Amino acid sequence: MSAAQAMGPVVAVAELAEGGLAPVSLELASLARELAGALGCQAKLVVLGEGAEPLAQEAARLSGLAVIGVEVTGLEMFSGEAHCRLLADLWPQLNPSYVLAAHTTSGLDWAPGLAVLLEAAYISGVESWRMEADTPCFGRAAQHGKVVEEIEPLQEPVVLTVQPGSFPQPEATTAEPGRVELLTRELPPCRSKVSPGAEAPSRDAALASASVVVAAGRGIGKQANLELLRDLAGLFSSAVLAGSRPVCDLGWLGYGQQVGQTGATVSPRLYLACGISGARQHTVGMQASGFIVAINSDPQAAIFNLADVCVVEDLLGFIPVLVEQAGASGNKLT
Amino acid sequence: MRILCLVKQVSEPESPFDLEQGSLVLRPPARSQMNSYDEYALEAALTLKESLPDCRVCALTVGPASCDTVLQRAMGMGADQVVRLDGLDDGAGPLAVASAVAAWAKEQAFDLILTGVMSQDAMQGAVGPMCAELLGLPWTSSVVELALDQEQRVLGAQREMEGGRRQQVELPLPCMVSLNSGINRPRYPTLSLLLKAKKTPPQVVEAARGPQPRERVIRVSLPGKKRAGLVLPGDTATKAQRLVAILRERALL
Ligand SMILES: Cc1cc2nc3c(=O)[nH]c(=O)nc-3n(C[C@H](O)[C@H](O)[C@H](O)COP(=O)(O)OP(=O)(O)OC[C@H]3O[C@@H](n4cnc5c(N)ncnc54)[C@H](O)[C@@H]3O)c2cc1C
């Protein structure tokens, strides 16, 4: 650590989902550890909410990082406003150089406001990082996911939101669990009131276990063209149709068939992305697929960076030829 | 009731581009459009307006004169007033944009600020919440349903989270809400309103300067391939043949 001034820690803020630690929490922990290593400071993980203690213990065991569990009675459910106030109040005590939030609907509900409150630099959607001279710089997707922007903070503190699935889970180690410090905080007065919302749409059960997924994007143009995808799906013994969010928004497929951040996460042996641009919010739901084939008329579409096989074609012309070539007259899906 | 709707001009997602000396240059036939999430926000604002006795919708964008087309579209859809904040540097970050909007909006007493959950191109989702924090307003994001209780001056919002889980948030007016897709079907501009928009230049205001930039883009590059990324060569039939062969080789077909 530099003799002049001890640098504040890198503080990752765990994301909780459905009563447990969301997987991204441990990815944040990995990045915090890497960054702290390079900067020569400490890494810490904050777990915030009602019933924080057992989760803090779990996080310390899984990440090996020092964990601060903040028990907040009444904070049973995520509240962006409460997160923002609580973290701002903890600030003098934590004095972080970096704060890491998940680039999720929750993280994005509090991190921008916190950056304003604390006059922090703000870099969102971080997927990679490296040292450039003595400063870390961070890579994020831009221009519809087609390019990577590398961004350098010009000051500290820095608030980062980190794209889920971009950093590894900590390796399962037999290493010592991190030290857990427990704090208690009152729920701050909030103007916004949160309560449970409507049920999530029920997922197509076949989708989760399908070995082949044929996925339609807005690029299919109109609902009637789903027929082409049904023909394509018919080539396989058990393929399931899925769609990107716009396809479901338009009512071409039900929301139960949506793949992505706010839909289902799938990992079939084969994922055929037809007319899908490859936005992160879509790809987080399918990037673990065994083999990915993308059909898209835009040679610069982001989906091609993730595909095993790239077909630059108008799908309306290509799919009928493909189906014919495969020569199968398998069962058509209905 | 006064509603402010923040709209952004973005390049069409399929616009071709080149990288020149570490920056992005769009190539013809690059075209621009209204950020699709902002269309949902504007539609929500216009729907509220139609259900209220005395409601005005102002659409605002931050950018140079070339962004006026997005304001014409907003007026064509039914916005009563259009404003452009001019003079920020190219590539100003979300804090600079939010600071300019907040400085202008502070004097205007809006009851509600609506915007898209993110811009399609930059995908940050930060301007709305930052602007709310700068104005001291409560906010929520990623909303897919809205209901206004005008008597109580409370807005009920359903936000959609990972996996489609939902949360209900009640916010007192004035507040800021960012909307996700699917909340409505944005209307098309009408011809008569578009003609009116062409004759009504936007109110152009010099953007207030926010704090010094706290981060800067040092390079723009193409993303690395996460997988093989084999691009099939040849004509349509050749590609199809090749794909069938690949799938058979891997026992996927
Ligand atoms: C909070 C949040 C959550 C989200 N959750 C999800 C989610 O769960 N799932 C999801 O999918 N999205 C989600 N999104 C939306 C996501 O950001 C993208 O907008 C969406 O995935 C784009 O869908 P798309 O690729 O079908 O459409 P577009 O982005 O419009 O892409 C269409 C593609 O089709 C291609 N194309 C057009 N015509 C043809 C043709 N004839 N032949 C071949 N190709 C053609 C185009 O080149 C283009 O690449 C979410 C967004 C937010 C903000």
PDB file of C-alpha atoms and ligand atoms in Angstrom, chain A residues 105 216-219 243-247 258-263 275-279 281-282 295-298 301 313-316, chain B residues 14 37 117-118 142 180, ligand 1:
ATOM      1  CA  THR A 105     -32.812  -3.955 -12.364  1.00  0.00           C
ATOM      2  CA  ALA A 216     -37.272 -15.726 -32.699  1.00  0.00           C
ATOM      3  CA  GLY A 217     -36.258 -12.083 -32.518  1.00  0.00           C
ATOM      4  CA  ARG A 218     -37.859  -8.940 -33.839  1.00  0.00           C
ATOM      5  CA  GLY A 219     -36.020  -9.663 -37.073  1.00  0.00           C
ATOM      6  CA  GLY A 243     -38.511 -15.472 -28.257  1.00  0.00           C
ATOM      7  CA  SER A 244     -36.746 -12.268 -27.378  1.00  0.00           C
ATOM      8  CA  ARG A 245     -38.602  -9.735 -25.267  1.00  0.00           C
ATOM      9  CA  PRO A 246     -39.887  -7.629 -28.195  1.00  0.00           C
ATOM     10  CA  VAL A 247     -41.425 -10.742 -29.754  1.00  0.00           C
ATOM     11  CA  GLN A 258     -39.233 -15.177 -23.289  1.00  0.00           C
ATOM     12  CA  VAL A 259     -35.521 -15.846 -22.872  1.00  0.00           C
ATOM     13  CA  GLY A 260     -33.266 -13.368 -21.089  1.00  0.00           C
ATOM     14  CA  GLN A 261     -32.780 -11.203 -18.034  1.00  0.00           C
ATOM     15  CA  THR A 262     -36.476 -10.767 -17.336  1.00  0.00           C
ATOM     16  CA  GLY A 263     -37.417 -14.119 -18.845  1.00  0.00           C
ATOM     17  CA  GLY A 275     -33.276 -12.316 -36.124  1.00  0.00           C
ATOM     18  CA  ILE A 276     -31.995 -11.583 -32.629  1.00  0.00           C
ATOM     19  CA  SER A 277     -29.543  -8.695 -32.248  1.00  0.00           C
ATOM     20  CA  GLY A 278     -27.761 -10.050 -29.172  1.00  0.00           C
ATOM     21  CA  ALA A 279     -28.498  -7.435 -26.510  1.00  0.00           C
ATOM     22  CA  GLN A 281     -30.419  -8.575 -21.622  1.00  0.00           C
ATOM     23  CA  HIS A 282     -31.126 -11.379 -24.055  1.00  0.00           C
ATOM     24  CA  ILE A 295     -28.898 -16.082 -38.321  1.00  0.00           C
ATOM     25  CA  ASN A 296     -28.943 -12.334 -38.856  1.00  0.00           C
ATOM     26  CA  SER A 297     -28.839 -10.017 -41.853  1.00  0.00           C
ATOM     27  CA  ASP A 298     -26.625  -7.453 -40.072  1.00  0.00           C
ATOM     28  CA  ALA A 301     -24.884  -7.745 -35.041  1.00  0.00           C
ATOM     29  CA  GLU A 313     -28.496 -13.931 -44.296  1.00  0.00           C
ATOM     30  CA  ASP A 314     -32.051 -12.732 -44.485  1.00  0.00           C
ATOM     31  CA  LEU A 315     -33.762 -15.405 -42.453  1.00  0.00           C
ATOM     32  CA  LEU A 316     -36.878 -15.273 -44.621  1.00  0.00           C
TER      33      LEU A 316
ATOM     34  CA  GLU B  14     -28.673  -1.937 -37.751  1.00  0.00           C
ATOM     35  CA  TYR B  37     -37.899   2.782 -24.501  1.00  0.00           C
ATOM     36  CA  VAL B 117     -35.425   2.418 -18.745  1.00  0.00           C
ATOM     37  CA  MET B 118     -32.258   2.895 -20.794  1.00  0.00           C
ATOM     38  CA  SER B 142     -37.868  -0.700 -15.067  1.00  0.00           C
ATOM     39  CA  ASN B 180     -39.412  -0.814 -19.777  1.00  0.00           C
TER      40      ASN B 180
HETATM   41  C1  LIG C   1     -34.414  -4.300 -17.849  1.00  0.00           C
HETATM   42  C2  LIG C   1     -34.467  -4.957 -19.185  1.00  0.00           C
HETATM   43  C3  LIG C   1     -34.744  -6.287 -19.274  1.00  0.00           C
HETATM   44  C4  LIG C   1     -34.785  -6.928 -20.504  1.00  0.00           C
HETATM   45  N1  LIG C   1     -35.030  -8.266 -20.542  1.00  0.00           N
HETATM   46  C5  LIG C   1     -34.979  -8.913 -21.730  1.00  0.00           C
HETATM   47  C6  LIG C   1     -35.162 -10.328 -21.808  1.00  0.00           C
HETATM   48  O1  LIG C   1     -35.411 -11.010 -20.811  1.00  0.00           O
HETATM   49  N2  LIG C   1     -35.086 -10.909 -23.020  1.00  0.00           N
HETATM   50  C7  LIG C   1     -34.826 -10.209 -24.173  1.00  0.00           C
HETATM   51  O2  LIG C   1     -34.753 -10.800 -25.252  1.00  0.00           O
HETATM   52  N3  LIG C   1     -34.674  -8.871 -24.123  1.00  0.00           N
HETATM   53  C8  LIG C   1     -34.750  -8.207 -22.939  1.00  0.00           C
HETATM   54  N4  LIG C   1     -34.599  -6.850 -22.914  1.00  0.00           N
HETATM   55  C9  LIG C   1     -34.548  -6.112 -24.200  1.00  0.00           C
HETATM   56  C10 LIG C   1     -33.188  -6.120 -24.852  1.00  0.00           C
HETATM   57  O3  LIG C   1     -32.449  -5.043 -24.378  1.00  0.00           O
HETATM   58  C11 LIG C   1     -33.326  -5.973 -26.382  1.00  0.00           C
HETATM   59  O4  LIG C   1     -34.069  -4.827 -26.687  1.00  0.00           O
HETATM   60  C12 LIG C   1     -33.987  -7.171 -27.038  1.00  0.00           C
HETATM   61  O5  LIG C   1     -33.376  -8.364 -26.614  1.00  0.00           O
HETATM   62  C13 LIG C   1     -33.910  -7.049 -28.538  1.00  0.00           C
HETATM   63  O6  LIG C   1     -34.658  -8.066 -29.125  1.00  0.00           O
HETATM   64  P1  LIG C   1     -34.370  -8.522 -30.601  1.00  0.00           P
HETATM   65  O7  LIG C   1     -32.963  -8.941 -30.729  1.00  0.00           O
HETATM   66  O8  LIG C   1     -35.416  -9.521 -30.954  1.00  0.00           O
HETATM   67  O9  LIG C   1     -34.695  -7.218 -31.462  1.00  0.00           O
HETATM   68  P2  LIG C   1     -33.734  -6.171 -32.149  1.00  0.00           P
HETATM   69  O10 LIG C   1     -32.725  -5.688 -31.228  1.00  0.00           O
HETATM   70  O11 LIG C   1     -34.628  -5.207 -32.822  1.00  0.00           O
HETATM   71  O12 LIG C   1     -32.966  -7.020 -33.248  1.00  0.00           O
HETATM   72  C14 LIG C   1     -33.535  -7.541 -34.390  1.00  0.00           C
HETATM   73  C15 LIG C   1     -32.409  -8.196 -35.190  1.00  0.00           C
HETATM   74  O13 LIG C   1     -32.964  -8.846 -36.314  1.00  0.00           O
HETATM   75  C16 LIG C   1     -32.114  -8.642 -37.423  1.00  0.00           C
HETATM   76  N5  LIG C   1     -32.952  -8.772 -38.622  1.00  0.00           N
HETATM   77  C17 LIG C   1     -33.911  -7.933 -39.079  1.00  0.00           C
HETATM   78  N6  LIG C   1     -34.486  -8.411 -40.170  1.00  0.00           N
HETATM   79  C18 LIG C   1     -33.895  -9.601 -40.432  1.00  0.00           C
HETATM   80  C19 LIG C   1     -34.052 -10.591 -41.440  1.00  0.00           C
HETATM   81  N7  LIG C   1     -34.980 -10.469 -42.405  1.00  0.00           N
HETATM   82  N8  LIG C   1     -33.266 -11.680 -41.397  1.00  0.00           N
HETATM   83  C20 LIG C   1     -32.325 -11.832 -40.434  1.00  0.00           C
HETATM   84  N9  LIG C   1     -32.143 -10.929 -39.454  1.00  0.00           N
HETATM   85  C21 LIG C   1     -32.919  -9.830 -39.457  1.00  0.00           C
HETATM   86  C22 LIG C   1     -31.536  -7.277 -37.250  1.00  0.00           C
HETATM   87  O14 LIG C   1     -30.305  -7.150 -37.920  1.00  0.00           O
HETATM   88  C23 LIG C   1     -31.376  -7.213 -35.725  1.00  0.00           C
HETATM   89  O15 LIG C   1     -30.098  -7.626 -35.333  1.00  0.00           O
HETATM   90  C24 LIG C   1     -34.566  -6.194 -21.689  1.00  0.00           C
HETATM   91  C25 LIG C   1     -34.295  -4.840 -21.606  1.00  0.00           C
HETATM   92  C26 LIG C   1     -34.250  -4.214 -20.368  1.00  0.00           C
HETATM   93  C27 LIG C   1     -33.950  -2.760 -20.313  1.00  0.00           C
END
